[in-house]
Short mmCIF file of C-alpha atoms in Angstrom, two decimals:
data_model
loop_
_atom_site.label_atom_id
_atom_site.label_comp_id
_atom_site.label_asym_id
_atom_site.label_seq_id
_atom_site.Cartn_x
_atom_site.Cartn_y
_atom_site.Cartn_z
CA MET A 1 -0.16 -0.05 0.10
CA ASP A 2 1.65 3.29 -0.97
CA VAL A 3 0.63 6.68 0.15
CA ASN A 4 -1.92 7.39 -2.59
CA GLU A 5 -3.82 4.04 -1.72
CA PHE A 6 -3.46 4.83 1.85
CA ARG A 7 -5.03 8.24 1.68
CA ARG A 8 -8.11 6.55 -0.34
CA ARG A 9 -8.32 3.83 1.97
CA GLY A 10 -8.05 6.03 5.07
CA LYS A 11 -10.91 7.99 3.95
CA GLU A 12 -13.37 5.03 3.18
CA MET A 13 -12.42 3.66 6.79
CA ILE A 14 -13.49 7.09 8.35
CA ASP A 15 -16.86 6.65 6.49
CA THR A 16 -16.89 2.89 7.57
CA ILE A 17 -16.23 3.66 11.35
CA ALA A 18 -18.88 6.89 11.14
CA ASP A 19 -21.56 4.26 9.68
CA TYR A 20 -20.99 1.88 12.47
CA TYR A 21 -21.53 4.44 15.18
CA GLU A 22 -24.50 5.73 13.36
CA THR A 23 -26.17 2.21 13.19
CA LEU A 24 -24.63 0.81 16.37
CA ASP A 25 -27.79 0.64 18.39
CA GLN A 26 -29.34 -1.29 15.68
CA ARG A 27 -27.11 -4.03 16.38
CA PRO A 28 -27.48 -6.84 19.12
CA PRO A 29 -25.09 -5.47 21.71
CA LYS A 30 -23.98 -9.10 22.54
CA SER A 31 -22.05 -11.38 20.45
CA ALA A 32 -24.06 -14.62 19.98
CA VAL A 33 -21.36 -16.82 18.58
CA GLY A 34 -20.01 -19.90 20.19
CA PRO A 35 -16.31 -20.77 20.99
CA GLY A 36 -14.28 -21.76 18.15
CA TYR A 37 -16.64 -20.05 15.54
CA LEU A 38 -13.40 -18.04 13.91
CA TYR A 39 -11.30 -20.76 13.49
CA LYS A 40 -13.60 -22.31 11.16
CA LEU A 41 -13.92 -19.54 9.12
CA ILE A 42 -10.29 -18.38 8.42
CA PRO A 43 -7.37 -19.98 7.10
CA HIS A 44 -4.93 -21.79 9.21
CA GLU A 45 -2.13 -20.07 7.84
CA ALA A 46 -1.27 -16.73 6.82
CA PRO A 47 -1.24 -15.91 3.13
CA GLU A 48 1.78 -16.20 1.06
CA ASP A 49 0.85 -13.49 -1.39
CA PRO A 50 -0.89 -10.35 -0.38
CA GLU A 51 -4.51 -9.72 -0.24
CA THR A 52 -6.55 -6.92 -1.38
CA PHE A 53 -8.24 -4.22 1.25
CA GLU A 54 -11.65 -5.01 -0.42
CA ALA A 55 -11.09 -8.93 0.72
CA ILE A 56 -9.88 -7.92 4.33
CA GLN A 57 -12.75 -5.45 4.62
CA ASP A 58 -15.32 -7.92 3.62
CA ASP A 59 -13.99 -10.33 6.36
CA ILE A 60 -14.46 -7.75 9.04
CA GLU A 61 -18.20 -7.59 8.25
CA SER A 62 -18.73 -11.14 7.53
CA LYS A 63 -16.39 -12.69 10.24
CA ILE A 64 -15.04 -10.44 12.53
CA MET A 65 -18.24 -8.50 13.64
CA PRO A 66 -20.39 -11.27 14.44
CA GLY A 67 -17.91 -12.07 16.99
CA MET A 68 -18.11 -8.58 18.54
CA THR A 69 -19.70 -7.48 21.62
CA HIS A 70 -20.39 -3.67 20.92
CA TRP A 71 -19.16 -2.02 24.15
CA GLN A 72 -19.89 1.32 22.65
CA SER A 73 -23.69 0.53 21.84
CA GLY A 74 -25.95 2.74 24.04
CA ASN A 75 -27.73 -0.46 24.86
CA PHE A 76 -24.47 -1.90 26.46
CA PHE A 77 -24.81 -2.04 30.35
CA GLY A 78 -22.83 -5.13 31.25
CA TRP A 79 -19.62 -3.81 32.74
CA TYR A 80 -18.14 -0.56 33.64
CA PRO A 81 -17.92 1.53 30.29
CA SER A 82 -15.12 1.37 27.97
CA ASN A 83 -15.39 5.11 26.34
CA SER A 84 -14.45 5.84 23.11
CA SER A 85 -14.69 9.30 21.53
CA PHE A 86 -14.02 10.64 17.87
CA PRO A 87 -11.47 13.22 19.56
CA GLY A 88 -9.97 10.17 21.42
CA MET A 89 -9.65 8.48 17.98
CA LEU A 90 -8.27 11.06 16.05
CA GLY A 91 -5.55 11.63 18.88
CA ASP A 92 -4.72 7.59 18.53
CA MET A 93 -4.21 8.57 14.71
CA TYR A 94 -1.73 10.87 15.50
CA SER A 95 -0.04 8.53 17.70
CA SER A 96 -0.11 5.71 15.15
CA MET A 97 1.40 8.31 12.65
CA PHE A 98 4.36 8.94 14.81
CA ASN A 99 4.69 5.34 15.97
CA ILE A 100 7.23 6.25 18.42
CA VAL A 101 8.62 3.66 21.03
CA GLY A 102 8.96 6.61 23.96
CA PHE A 103 10.92 5.21 26.90
CA ASN A 104 12.90 8.29 27.63
CA TRP A 105 12.84 11.91 27.07
CA ILE A 106 15.16 11.88 24.02
CA CYS A 107 13.18 9.53 22.19
CA SER A 108 10.88 12.14 21.46
CA PRO A 109 10.71 14.98 24.04
CA ALA A 110 7.03 16.17 22.88
CA ALA A 111 5.99 12.82 23.94
CA THR A 112 7.28 12.99 27.52
CA GLU A 113 6.66 16.74 28.08
CA LEU A 114 2.82 16.47 26.82
CA GLU A 115 2.54 13.61 29.26
CA THR A 116 3.84 15.55 32.05
CA VAL A 117 1.51 18.82 31.04
CA VAL A 118 -1.59 16.59 30.55
CA MET A 119 -1.43 14.69 33.69
CA ASP A 120 -0.79 18.02 35.47
CA TRP A 121 -4.10 19.08 33.45
CA LEU A 122 -5.96 16.01 34.76
CA GLY A 123 -4.83 16.15 38.18
CA LYS A 124 -6.42 19.92 38.59
CA LEU A 125 -9.28 18.77 36.87
CA ILE A 126 -10.22 16.18 39.20
CA GLY A 127 -9.02 18.28 42.23
CA LEU A 128 -6.18 16.58 43.30
CA ASP A 129 -3.92 17.72 46.04
CA LYS A 130 -1.16 19.62 44.57
CA ARG A 131 1.37 17.01 46.27
CA PHE A 132 0.89 14.97 43.22
CA LEU A 133 1.32 17.26 40.38
CA SER A 134 4.78 17.46 38.45
CA ILE A 135 5.11 21.17 38.42
CA LYS A 136 5.15 23.15 41.59
CA GLU A 137 3.28 26.55 41.71
CA ASP A 138 6.57 28.48 41.37
CA GLY A 139 7.13 26.55 37.97
CA THR A 140 9.86 24.33 39.12
CA GLU A 141 9.51 20.46 38.99
CA GLY A 142 8.53 18.74 42.14
CA ILE A 143 8.93 15.05 43.28
CA GLY A 144 5.25 13.87 42.59
CA GLY A 145 3.70 13.34 39.31
CA GLY A 146 1.44 11.48 36.98
CA VAL A 147 1.95 8.91 34.22
CA ILE A 148 -0.09 7.14 32.13
CA GLN A 149 -0.41 3.27 32.36
CA GLY A 150 -2.13 0.63 30.26
CA SER A 151 -4.47 -0.38 32.90
CA ALA A 152 -5.10 -0.01 36.80
CA SER A 153 -3.96 -3.60 37.29
CA GLU A 154 -0.34 -2.15 36.12
CA ALA A 155 -0.98 0.72 38.11
CA GLN A 156 -1.62 -1.22 41.39
CA ILE A 157 1.32 -3.63 40.65
CA VAL A 158 3.81 -0.45 40.28
CA THR A 159 2.78 1.35 43.46
CA MET A 160 3.15 -2.15 45.23
CA ILE A 161 6.62 -2.35 44.01
CA ALA A 162 7.34 1.30 45.01
CA ALA A 163 5.89 0.32 48.35
CA ARG A 164 8.20 -2.48 48.92
CA GLU A 165 11.03 -0.37 48.11
CA ARG A 166 9.92 2.22 50.45
CA MET A 167 9.60 -0.13 53.31
CA THR A 168 12.87 -1.88 52.45
CA ALA A 169 14.58 1.35 53.03
CA HIS A 170 12.58 2.29 55.90
CA LEU A 171 13.82 -1.01 57.58
CA LEU A 172 17.33 -0.43 56.55
CA SER A 173 17.00 3.16 57.85
CA GLN A 174 16.03 1.48 61.54
CA GLY A 175 19.08 -0.42 61.67
CA VAL A 176 17.85 -3.93 60.29
CA SER A 177 20.49 -5.50 58.40
CA ALA A 178 19.88 -6.06 54.69
CA GLU A 179 20.09 -10.03 55.31
CA GLU A 180 17.34 -9.56 57.88
CA VAL A 181 15.35 -7.09 55.43
CA GLU A 182 15.43 -9.76 52.62
CA GLN A 183 14.22 -12.61 54.94
CA LEU A 184 11.39 -10.13 56.17
CA GLN A 185 10.32 -9.31 52.46
CA SER A 186 8.48 -12.57 52.31
CA LYS A 187 6.42 -11.55 55.11
CA PHE A 188 5.37 -7.97 53.68
CA VAL A 189 1.47 -7.92 53.94
CA ALA A 190 -0.88 -5.91 51.55
CA TYR A 191 -4.11 -5.15 52.71
CA VAL A 192 -7.46 -5.13 50.47
CA SER A 193 -11.09 -5.86 51.05
CA ASP A 194 -13.12 -8.47 49.82
CA GLN A 195 -14.39 -5.76 47.65
CA THR A 196 -11.26 -4.73 46.13
CA HIS A 197 -10.29 -5.46 42.72
CA SER A 198 -8.31 -8.49 42.04
CA ALA A 199 -5.16 -6.51 40.70
CA THR A 200 -3.85 -6.27 44.22
CA GLN A 201 -3.70 -10.02 45.03
CA LYS A 202 -2.31 -10.48 41.65
CA GLY A 203 0.18 -7.78 42.36
CA ALA A 204 1.27 -9.68 45.50
CA LYS A 205 1.91 -12.83 43.65
CA ILE A 206 4.07 -10.91 41.19
CA ILE A 207 6.37 -9.45 43.76
CA GLY A 208 6.14 -12.46 46.21
CA CYS A 209 4.11 -10.51 49.06
CA LYS A 210 1.22 -11.80 51.25
CA THR A 211 -2.27 -10.40 51.04
CA HIS A 212 -4.68 -10.26 53.72
CA VAL A 213 -8.31 -9.89 52.32
CA ILE A 214 -10.58 -8.22 54.84
CA SER A 215 -14.22 -8.47 55.01
CA ALA A 216 -16.13 -5.39 53.84
CA ASP A 217 -18.84 -3.71 56.22
CA SER A 218 -22.67 -3.96 55.67
CA ASN A 219 -22.14 -1.10 53.25
CA PHE A 220 -19.28 -3.15 51.07
CA ARG A 221 -16.71 -0.68 52.73
CA LEU A 222 -13.34 -1.25 54.14
CA THR A 223 -13.32 0.52 57.24
CA LYS A 224 -10.40 1.61 59.67
CA LYS A 225 -11.69 -0.40 62.33
CA ALA A 226 -11.35 -3.50 60.28
CA LEU A 227 -7.95 -2.59 58.88
CA ASP A 228 -6.47 -1.93 62.52
CA ALA A 229 -7.73 -5.25 63.54
CA ALA A 230 -6.15 -7.06 60.77
CA VAL A 231 -2.69 -5.03 60.95
CA THR A 232 -2.66 -5.94 64.73
CA LYS A 233 -3.11 -9.66 64.22
CA ASP A 234 -0.40 -9.79 61.33
CA ARG A 235 2.06 -7.58 63.35
CA ASP A 236 1.68 -9.98 66.65
CA ALA A 237 2.18 -13.04 64.15
CA GLY A 238 5.60 -11.36 62.75
CA PHE A 239 4.44 -10.05 59.32
CA VAL A 240 5.19 -6.39 57.92
CA PRO A 241 2.21 -4.45 56.80
CA PHE A 242 3.47 -2.33 53.91
CA PHE A 243 0.67 -1.50 51.55
CA VAL A 244 -3.10 -0.91 51.48
CA CYS A 245 -5.56 -0.24 48.82
CA GLY A 246 -8.73 1.93 49.38
CA THR A 247 -11.36 1.91 46.49
CA PHE A 248 -13.03 5.04 45.42
CA GLY A 249 -15.95 3.31 43.57
CA THR A 250 -15.91 -0.59 43.64
CA THR A 251 -16.70 -3.02 40.94
CA ASN A 252 -19.70 -4.61 42.53
CA THR A 253 -21.19 -1.69 43.87
CA ALA A 254 -19.35 1.51 43.42
CA ALA A 255 -18.88 1.72 47.37
CA ILE A 256 -16.38 4.06 48.78
CA ASP A 257 -13.92 2.87 51.41
CA ASP A 258 -13.30 4.93 54.57
CA LEU A 259 -10.60 6.43 52.82
CA SER A 260 -9.97 9.08 55.82
CA GLY A 261 -9.58 6.36 58.18
CA ILE A 262 -7.26 4.08 55.88
CA ALA A 263 -5.00 7.13 55.64
CA GLU A 264 -4.88 7.40 59.21
CA ALA A 265 -4.21 3.79 59.68
CA ALA A 266 -1.53 3.80 57.10
CA ALA A 267 0.41 6.83 58.57
CA VAL A 268 0.42 5.07 61.93
CA GLU A 269 2.04 1.96 60.34
CA ASN A 270 4.07 3.65 57.65
CA MET A 271 1.94 1.71 55.12
CA TRP A 272 1.66 3.01 51.34
CA PHE A 273 -1.80 4.06 50.82
CA HIS A 274 -2.95 3.52 47.39
CA VAL A 275 -6.40 4.72 46.15
CA ASP A 276 -7.94 2.79 43.00
CA ALA A 277 -10.62 5.02 41.40
CA ALA A 278 -10.60 3.08 38.09
CA TYR A 279 -14.05 3.87 37.51
CA ALA A 280 -15.44 6.50 39.71
CA GLY A 281 -12.46 8.65 39.62
CA SER A 282 -13.98 10.37 36.35
CA ALA A 283 -16.92 11.71 38.54
CA LEU A 284 -14.46 13.79 40.16
CA THR A 285 -14.22 16.21 37.48
CA CYS A 286 -17.32 17.42 38.97
CA PRO A 287 -16.91 19.31 42.15
CA GLU A 288 -20.09 18.07 43.83
CA PHE A 289 -18.45 14.69 44.11
CA ARG A 290 -15.17 15.50 45.54
CA PRO A 291 -16.61 15.47 49.04
CA LEU A 292 -17.07 11.71 48.54
CA ALA A 293 -13.70 11.36 48.40
CA GLU A 294 -12.23 12.92 51.60
CA GLY A 295 -8.90 11.38 52.41
CA ILE A 296 -7.28 10.95 48.89
CA GLU A 297 -5.34 14.00 49.69
CA ARG A 298 -3.52 11.74 52.16
CA ALA A 299 -2.63 8.96 49.99
CA ASP A 300 0.82 8.20 48.55
CA SER A 301 -0.88 7.33 44.90
CA PHE A 302 -3.89 7.66 43.17
CA ASN A 303 -5.46 6.00 39.98
CA PHE A 304 -8.31 6.21 37.60
CA ASN A 305 -9.09 5.25 33.93
CA PRO A 306 -9.89 7.90 31.46
CA HIS A 307 -10.50 5.06 29.28
CA LYS A 308 -13.69 3.97 31.32
CA TRP A 309 -15.71 6.79 32.07
CA MET A 310 -13.89 10.12 30.53
CA LEU A 311 -14.18 9.74 26.78
CA THR A 312 -10.39 8.55 26.12
CA ASN A 313 -10.34 5.43 24.03
CA PHE A 314 -8.72 2.28 25.75
CA ASP A 315 -5.68 2.22 27.14
CA CYS A 316 -5.06 5.01 29.12
CA SER A 317 -4.88 4.74 32.88
CA ALA A 318 -3.73 7.72 35.00
CA LEU A 319 -1.58 7.19 37.86
CA TRP A 320 -0.23 9.97 40.31
CA VAL A 321 2.37 9.43 43.25
CA VAL A 322 3.32 11.91 45.71
CA ASP A 323 6.94 10.76 45.76
CA SER A 324 8.50 9.55 42.49
CA THR A 325 11.87 8.62 44.25
CA HIS A 326 10.36 5.18 45.35
CA LEU A 327 9.11 4.25 41.86
CA VAL A 328 12.54 5.06 40.06
CA ASN A 329 14.63 3.63 42.61
CA ALA A 330 12.79 0.40 42.64
CA LEU A 331 12.14 0.34 38.54
CA GLY A 332 15.00 2.27 37.33
CA ILE A 333 17.70 0.36 35.19
CA HIS A 334 20.38 2.05 33.31
CA ARG A 335 21.81 0.85 30.22
CA GLU A 336 24.69 2.81 27.93
CA TYR A 337 22.49 2.41 25.00
CA LEU A 338 19.50 4.45 26.68
CA PRO A 339 21.45 7.72 27.05
CA ARG A 340 20.24 10.17 29.65
CA VAL A 341 20.13 13.76 29.34
CA LYS A 342 23.23 15.56 30.57
CA GLY A 343 23.56 19.11 32.35
CA ASP A 344 19.89 20.50 32.96
CA THR A 345 17.52 17.63 33.50
CA SER A 346 14.60 19.60 34.62
CA PHE A 347 11.47 18.43 33.22
CA VAL A 348 13.14 15.52 31.95
CA LYS A 349 11.27 12.35 32.86
CA ASP A 350 12.16 8.99 31.75
CA TYR A 351 8.85 7.29 32.18
CA ARG A 352 10.50 3.92 31.44
CA ASP A 353 11.31 4.13 35.24
CA TRP A 354 7.57 4.76 35.95
CA GLN A 355 6.18 1.41 34.57
CA LEU A 356 6.86 -2.03 34.10
CA PRO A 357 7.57 -2.14 30.34
CA LEU A 358 10.37 -0.31 28.63
CA GLY A 359 8.62 0.81 25.78
CA ARG A 360 5.65 3.14 25.73
CA ARG A 361 2.96 4.62 23.26
CA PHE A 362 2.34 8.45 22.61
CA ARG A 363 -1.14 7.78 24.68
CA ALA A 364 -1.00 11.45 26.13
CA LEU A 365 -2.26 12.65 22.68
CA LYS A 366 -5.59 11.27 22.64
CA LEU A 367 -6.11 12.69 26.19
CA TRP A 368 -5.01 16.12 25.08
CA PHE A 369 -7.52 15.84 22.24
CA VAL A 370 -10.40 14.87 24.48
CA MET A 371 -9.70 17.50 27.03
CA ARG A 372 -9.32 20.23 24.65
CA MET A 373 -12.29 19.29 22.07
CA TYR A 374 -14.68 18.55 24.96
CA GLY A 375 -13.43 20.91 27.82
CA ALA A 376 -14.04 20.65 31.27
CA SER A 377 -17.34 21.40 30.72
CA GLY A 378 -18.30 18.85 28.07
CA ILE A 379 -16.87 16.16 30.33
CA ARG A 380 -18.71 17.12 33.34
CA GLN A 381 -21.79 17.23 31.34
CA HIS A 382 -20.99 13.91 30.01
CA ILE A 383 -20.53 12.53 33.64
CA ARG A 384 -23.52 14.13 34.85
CA SER A 385 -26.01 13.05 32.20
CA HIS A 386 -25.15 9.30 33.16
CA VAL A 387 -25.83 9.96 36.67
CA ASN A 388 -28.93 11.46 36.01
CA HIS A 389 -29.93 8.36 33.69
CA ALA A 390 -29.22 5.95 36.68
CA LYS A 391 -31.08 8.20 39.27
CA TRP A 392 -33.99 7.92 36.51
CA LEU A 393 -33.53 4.12 36.21
CA GLU A 394 -33.66 3.92 39.89
CA GLU A 395 -36.56 5.96 40.44
CA GLN A 396 -38.37 3.73 37.62
CA LEU A 397 -37.54 0.26 39.36
CA LEU A 398 -38.81 1.89 42.77
CA ALA A 399 -42.01 3.11 41.44
CA ASP A 400 -42.65 -0.40 39.60
CA GLY A 401 -42.69 -1.92 43.18
CA ARG A 402 -41.28 -5.37 42.27
CA PHE A 403 -37.48 -4.29 42.77
CA GLU A 404 -35.21 -3.72 45.57
CA ILE A 405 -32.30 -1.63 45.09
CA MET A 406 -29.30 -3.14 46.77
CA ALA A 407 -26.69 -0.56 47.11
CA PRO A 408 -26.80 3.31 46.87
CA VAL A 409 -26.98 4.84 43.57
CA VAL A 410 -24.25 7.44 43.39
CA PHE A 411 -22.59 7.22 40.05
CA GLY A 412 -23.91 5.30 36.80
CA LEU A 413 -24.25 1.83 38.52
CA VAL A 414 -27.69 0.58 39.52
CA VAL A 415 -27.46 -2.72 41.56
CA PHE A 416 -31.09 -4.21 41.89
CA CYS A 417 -33.02 -7.66 42.36
CA ILE A 418 -36.50 -8.67 42.32
CA LYS A 419 -38.27 -8.47 45.62
CA PRO A 420 -38.51 -11.72 47.55
CA GLN A 421 -42.04 -10.71 48.67
CA VAL A 422 -42.98 -10.94 44.85
CA LEU A 423 -42.39 -14.54 45.02
CA GLY A 424 -44.13 -15.16 48.39
CA GLU A 425 -40.82 -15.13 50.34
CA HIS A 426 -39.27 -13.26 52.79
CA SER A 427 -35.53 -13.54 52.25
CA CYS A 428 -32.91 -14.49 49.61
CA THR A 429 -33.95 -17.93 49.09
CA ASP A 430 -32.68 -20.37 46.37
CA GLU A 431 -35.95 -19.63 44.42
CA VAL A 432 -35.37 -15.86 44.79
CA ASN A 433 -31.95 -16.50 43.49
CA ALA A 434 -32.78 -18.55 40.55
CA THR A 435 -35.24 -15.95 39.60
CA ASN A 436 -32.88 -13.24 39.34
CA VAL A 437 -30.43 -15.47 37.64
CA ALA A 438 -33.12 -16.39 35.09
CA LEU A 439 -34.00 -12.78 34.65
CA VAL A 440 -30.32 -11.88 33.49
CA LYS A 441 -30.39 -14.94 31.45
CA GLU A 442 -33.57 -14.04 29.64
CA ILE A 443 -32.31 -10.40 29.13
CA GLN A 444 -29.16 -11.62 27.63
CA GLU A 445 -30.77 -14.05 25.19
CA ASP A 446 -33.36 -11.45 24.09
CA ASN A 447 -30.15 -9.23 23.41
CA ARG A 448 -31.88 -5.78 22.92
CA VAL A 449 -30.02 -4.80 26.07
CA PHE A 450 -26.84 -6.26 27.76
CA LEU A 451 -26.61 -6.47 31.46
CA VAL A 452 -24.97 -8.98 34.06
CA GLY A 453 -25.63 -10.38 37.13
CA THR A 454 -23.45 -10.53 40.45
CA LYS A 455 -23.39 -11.75 43.96
CA LEU A 456 -24.02 -9.50 46.98
CA LYS A 457 -23.95 -11.25 50.57
CA GLY A 458 -24.79 -14.51 48.96
CA CYS A 459 -27.47 -13.13 46.99
CA ASP A 460 -27.76 -13.26 43.33
CA VAL A 461 -28.62 -9.57 41.85
CA VAL A 462 -28.71 -7.51 38.74
CA ARG A 463 -26.13 -4.93 37.77
CA VAL A 464 -26.58 -2.21 35.46
CA ALA A 465 -23.52 0.18 34.37
CA ILE A 466 -24.41 3.39 32.67
CA GLY A 467 -21.71 4.92 30.79
CA SER A 468 -21.84 4.64 26.99
CA THR A 469 -20.37 7.75 25.35
CA PHE A 470 -23.53 7.26 23.06
CA SER A 471 -26.27 6.60 25.25
CA THR A 472 -29.39 8.56 25.35
CA LYS A 473 -32.65 8.48 27.49
CA ALA A 474 -34.09 6.34 24.75
CA ASN A 475 -31.55 3.67 25.56
CA ILE A 476 -32.32 3.81 29.47
CA GLU A 477 -36.31 3.69 28.40
CA LEU A 478 -35.65 0.48 26.24
CA LEU A 479 -33.58 -0.97 29.24
CA VAL A 480 -36.59 -0.30 31.73
CA GLN A 481 -38.90 -1.94 29.24
CA VAL A 482 -37.16 -4.99 28.87
CA ILE A 483 -36.38 -5.46 32.63
CA LYS A 484 -40.20 -4.98 33.37
CA GLU A 485 -41.24 -7.26 30.37
CA PHE A 486 -38.95 -10.38 31.16
CA THR A 487 -39.46 -9.81 35.14
CA SER A 488 -43.13 -10.40 34.29
CA LYS A 489 -42.21 -13.63 32.51
CA VAL A 490 -39.79 -14.89 34.98
CA THR A 491 -42.01 -14.32 38.06
CA ALA A 492 -45.05 -15.74 36.21
CA ASP A 493 -43.10 -18.98 35.38
#
């Protein structure tokens, strides 16, 4: 393909993408294919000779499209959103055009410096404490700062590595010998609740520490009281608490942990306090949600995913740390073929030392496009519209009388179930659970809308995550219609 054909095909591709989005709600949101479908449809070896663009394009529609679950559909309510936007796509196109491997400043100064600037923009937009920013108020460089990771899981693992580094340095400073510290590292303990994302437990396996999973309270929150008790028990058993993860918007219910209490406990024990706001962090662009996040100003690190609910195409996970020294000490490895800037190194960040991989894409471009083309007001409007839709859905379900809301509706998540009384029961019995499971199954098989079920306190419930970039009130009205229709069916059966 030469540049002239690329120009022609590129324009065709833009039209194809635009057509897809214009007709997206007409497609069933969930793929209906079975496992192994694609293996039967495509050759089992790569082609020896070049194939035409037309042939590949035909295969996209006939072979790939049936196997796609349409996350961008306004009728997709299954998991937390994976927002895309046209500005985000345009930024990604520029990133593909440059196609750099931006492991340090010299690779492409603009890539590093734009990321530094845009992450400070974003930190200010969500109201982060100034300690998290790269550039201080006097215009000089600070020790904090933000970096774009691929996912919140990567961000968790990176911060756990930094936390281990900090605890190791602390023990050495207290006179513990290097040999003793090495032996103690296997006794380092990270604390999470049973509602925390699994990434912390995966990170513990990777770095070789232990995890203490604490039962959440009746509101699905990790509390200071429960954390204190767990830490005391572990200390008495000879373990070393070094890391705790608090969540702002859990996966199951969008619950908010006792962040202020966790911060107090972490400070007493010299534990690294990480806040995972992967989903709900986007809501902090709206000032009215910031009081809910009291305590994050005392965290050591904070992470949320603009690629979830802030209009930025996957992947773009924003991580900030108060002190990047621990990251760089833990992850920085120098090689002569990776030259460093000599002389004045102000504003020079080698982001390879802030992440697991060496190479990195120019992801700041799409975030820059989104923030400029939507503006803060457009981003806030996007968030508030979904919150309003969720509140309206809650109202409709309660007005119907057959449903119970299982967790407070704060953001765009609504978790509900059919009331046991509708089935002549008084509690969460096997029959009630089976009926809620059947409701989800019927809705998924109907495939006008897509949602999923989950479990809360042993009960099967229904989970609706509102957040598609392109969803409208009409999509929520269809959702209500479908829920009511199939509730009548499963309760009649």
